[in-house]
Short mmCIF file of C-alpha atoms in Angstrom, two decimals:
data_model
loop_
_atom_site.label_atom_id
_atom_site.label_comp_id
_atom_site.label_asym_id
_atom_site.label_seq_id
_atom_site.Cartn_x
_atom_site.Cartn_y
_atom_site.Cartn_z
CA MET A 13 72.02 -74.92 105.63
CA SER A 14 71.78 -75.69 101.83
CA LYS A 15 74.68 -76.62 101.09
CA SER A 16 76.63 -79.77 101.98
CA VAL A 17 79.59 -82.16 101.52
CA GLU A 18 79.17 -85.61 101.41
CA LEU A 19 81.85 -87.56 102.85
CA VAL A 20 82.26 -91.50 101.96
CA PHE A 21 83.63 -92.51 104.42
CA ASP A 22 85.53 -96.08 106.33
CA PHE A 23 86.93 -95.68 109.99
CA VAL A 24 89.93 -98.01 108.06
CA SER A 25 91.50 -95.02 105.76
CA PRO A 26 94.06 -92.72 107.14
CA ASN A 27 92.85 -90.73 105.14
CA ALA A 28 89.79 -90.38 106.64
CA TYR A 29 91.09 -88.84 110.14
CA LEU A 30 93.78 -87.05 107.61
CA VAL A 31 90.84 -85.08 105.42
CA TRP A 32 88.36 -85.12 108.22
CA TRP A 33 89.46 -82.00 109.95
CA PRO A 34 90.70 -79.91 106.86
CA LEU A 35 87.40 -80.76 105.53
CA ARG A 36 84.88 -79.36 108.75
CA GLU A 37 86.69 -76.41 108.03
CA ILE A 38 86.04 -76.12 105.04
CA CYS A 39 82.43 -76.37 105.88
CA ALA A 40 82.22 -74.06 108.68
CA ARG A 41 83.98 -71.68 106.22
CA CYS A 42 81.43 -72.15 103.56
CA ASP A 43 78.21 -72.78 105.83
CA ALA A 44 78.15 -76.09 104.47
CA GLU A 45 76.73 -79.38 106.23
CA LEU A 46 78.89 -82.16 106.14
CA VAL A 47 77.21 -85.34 105.79
CA VAL A 48 79.03 -88.89 106.08
CA ALA A 49 78.08 -91.99 103.94
CA PRO A 50 79.19 -95.26 105.48
CA VAL A 51 81.26 -97.49 102.86
CA PHE A 52 83.01 -100.72 104.19
CA LEU A 53 86.28 -100.21 101.79
CA ALA A 54 87.40 -104.20 102.79
CA GLY A 55 83.98 -105.18 100.75
CA MET A 56 84.82 -102.53 98.05
CA HIS A 57 88.25 -104.03 97.45
CA ARG A 58 87.23 -107.29 97.45
CA ILE A 59 84.18 -106.77 94.90
CA THR A 60 86.28 -104.71 92.61
CA GLY A 61 89.43 -106.45 92.82
CA ASN A 62 91.33 -103.76 94.13
CA ALA A 63 93.36 -103.42 97.32
CA PRO A 64 95.18 -100.78 100.05
CA PRO A 65 97.81 -98.66 98.45
CA MET A 66 100.34 -99.77 100.24
CA ILE A 67 99.31 -103.49 99.38
CA ARG A 68 98.68 -102.49 95.79
CA ASP A 69 102.03 -100.84 95.46
CA LYS A 70 104.30 -102.89 97.11
CA ASP A 71 105.89 -103.71 94.11
CA VAL A 72 105.86 -100.45 92.27
CA ARG A 73 109.38 -99.21 93.33
CA GLY A 74 109.23 -95.62 95.45
CA LYS A 75 106.03 -95.09 95.03
CA ASN A 76 104.92 -96.54 98.51
CA GLU A 77 107.89 -93.68 99.72
CA TYR A 78 106.82 -90.90 97.60
CA ALA A 79 103.13 -91.47 99.06
CA GLN A 80 104.46 -91.34 102.73
CA LEU A 81 106.30 -88.15 101.71
CA GLU A 82 103.26 -86.27 100.33
CA MET A 83 101.29 -87.70 103.71
CA ASP A 84 103.99 -86.46 105.57
CA ARG A 85 103.43 -83.17 103.88
CA PHE A 86 99.58 -82.62 104.16
CA ILE A 87 100.09 -83.77 108.01
CA ALA A 88 102.34 -80.64 108.13
CA LYS A 89 99.96 -78.23 106.03
CA HIS A 90 97.35 -78.72 108.42
CA GLY A 91 98.67 -79.28 111.66
CA LEU A 92 97.70 -82.64 112.62
CA THR A 93 100.97 -83.67 114.43
CA GLN A 94 98.91 -86.66 116.46
CA TYR A 95 98.40 -88.46 113.28
CA ARG A 96 99.51 -91.97 114.21
CA LEU A 97 99.63 -94.96 111.67
CA HIS A 98 97.26 -97.55 113.79
CA PRO A 99 99.12 -100.51 115.85
CA GLN A 100 96.66 -103.19 114.19
CA PHE A 101 96.55 -101.51 110.19
CA PRO A 102 94.66 -102.40 108.47
CA PHE A 103 91.78 -103.58 111.00
CA ASN A 104 88.52 -105.00 110.45
CA SER A 105 86.20 -101.99 110.35
CA ILE A 106 82.56 -103.33 109.68
CA THR A 107 81.59 -103.19 113.32
CA LEU A 108 82.43 -99.77 113.29
CA GLN A 109 80.59 -99.25 110.05
CA ARG A 110 77.67 -101.03 111.36
CA MET A 111 77.74 -98.39 114.33
CA LEU A 112 78.75 -95.87 112.12
CA VAL A 113 74.99 -96.03 110.00
CA ALA A 114 72.90 -96.68 112.97
CA ALA A 115 74.29 -93.26 114.02
CA CYS A 116 73.86 -91.83 111.15
CA GLU A 117 70.36 -93.12 110.90
CA ASP A 118 69.89 -91.57 113.94
CA GLY A 119 70.90 -87.82 112.66
CA ARG A 120 74.55 -89.18 114.93
CA GLY A 121 77.41 -90.23 112.17
CA VAL A 122 79.49 -87.01 111.93
CA GLN A 123 79.77 -86.27 115.89
CA PHE A 124 80.15 -90.62 115.64
CA ALA A 125 82.70 -90.47 113.63
CA GLU A 126 84.69 -87.16 114.87
CA GLY A 127 84.16 -88.95 118.47
CA LEU A 128 86.37 -91.80 117.27
CA LEU A 129 88.77 -90.60 114.54
CA ARG A 130 91.50 -89.55 117.51
CA PRO A 131 91.12 -91.99 119.82
CA ILE A 132 91.71 -94.77 116.19
CA TRP A 133 94.06 -92.41 114.46
CA GLU A 134 96.14 -90.50 117.56
CA ASP A 135 95.41 -93.08 120.14
CA GLY A 136 95.55 -96.32 118.75
CA ILE A 137 93.07 -97.87 121.13
CA ASP A 138 91.60 -101.41 120.34
CA VAL A 139 89.10 -101.64 117.51
CA THR A 140 88.05 -105.13 118.74
CA ASP A 141 87.56 -103.85 122.36
CA PRO A 142 83.77 -102.91 122.96
CA GLN A 143 85.24 -101.58 126.56
CA ALA A 144 88.10 -99.64 124.27
CA LEU A 145 84.70 -97.88 122.05
CA GLY A 146 82.88 -97.58 124.57
#
């Protein structure tokens, strides 16, 4: 396979879950390989002085509500009706990201990410519990 799509990825981002399934379909349709590039989003926010949109934009009247409306439209369009905002959101993803780095080094990054996205964003597993992650 000569074509690839690189996805900059952190488990803590709801968008990681939401984009995953449509992107997998596009890759399959275009005979392209999905490549996961792990990042630590909280660290990126810290060094850039940024924040998650729902925090950064909380004082902008209507912005978070409109963002939610757009997210709901995306969910409906792509049939992602099992999505639930994680009960610990925003959770610390550093352990998950370290595990993902190791899986990527083994060539199993995509499988590892795909194996945890549903439990995290549909079932709300406790991401701080090693038993749940296992």
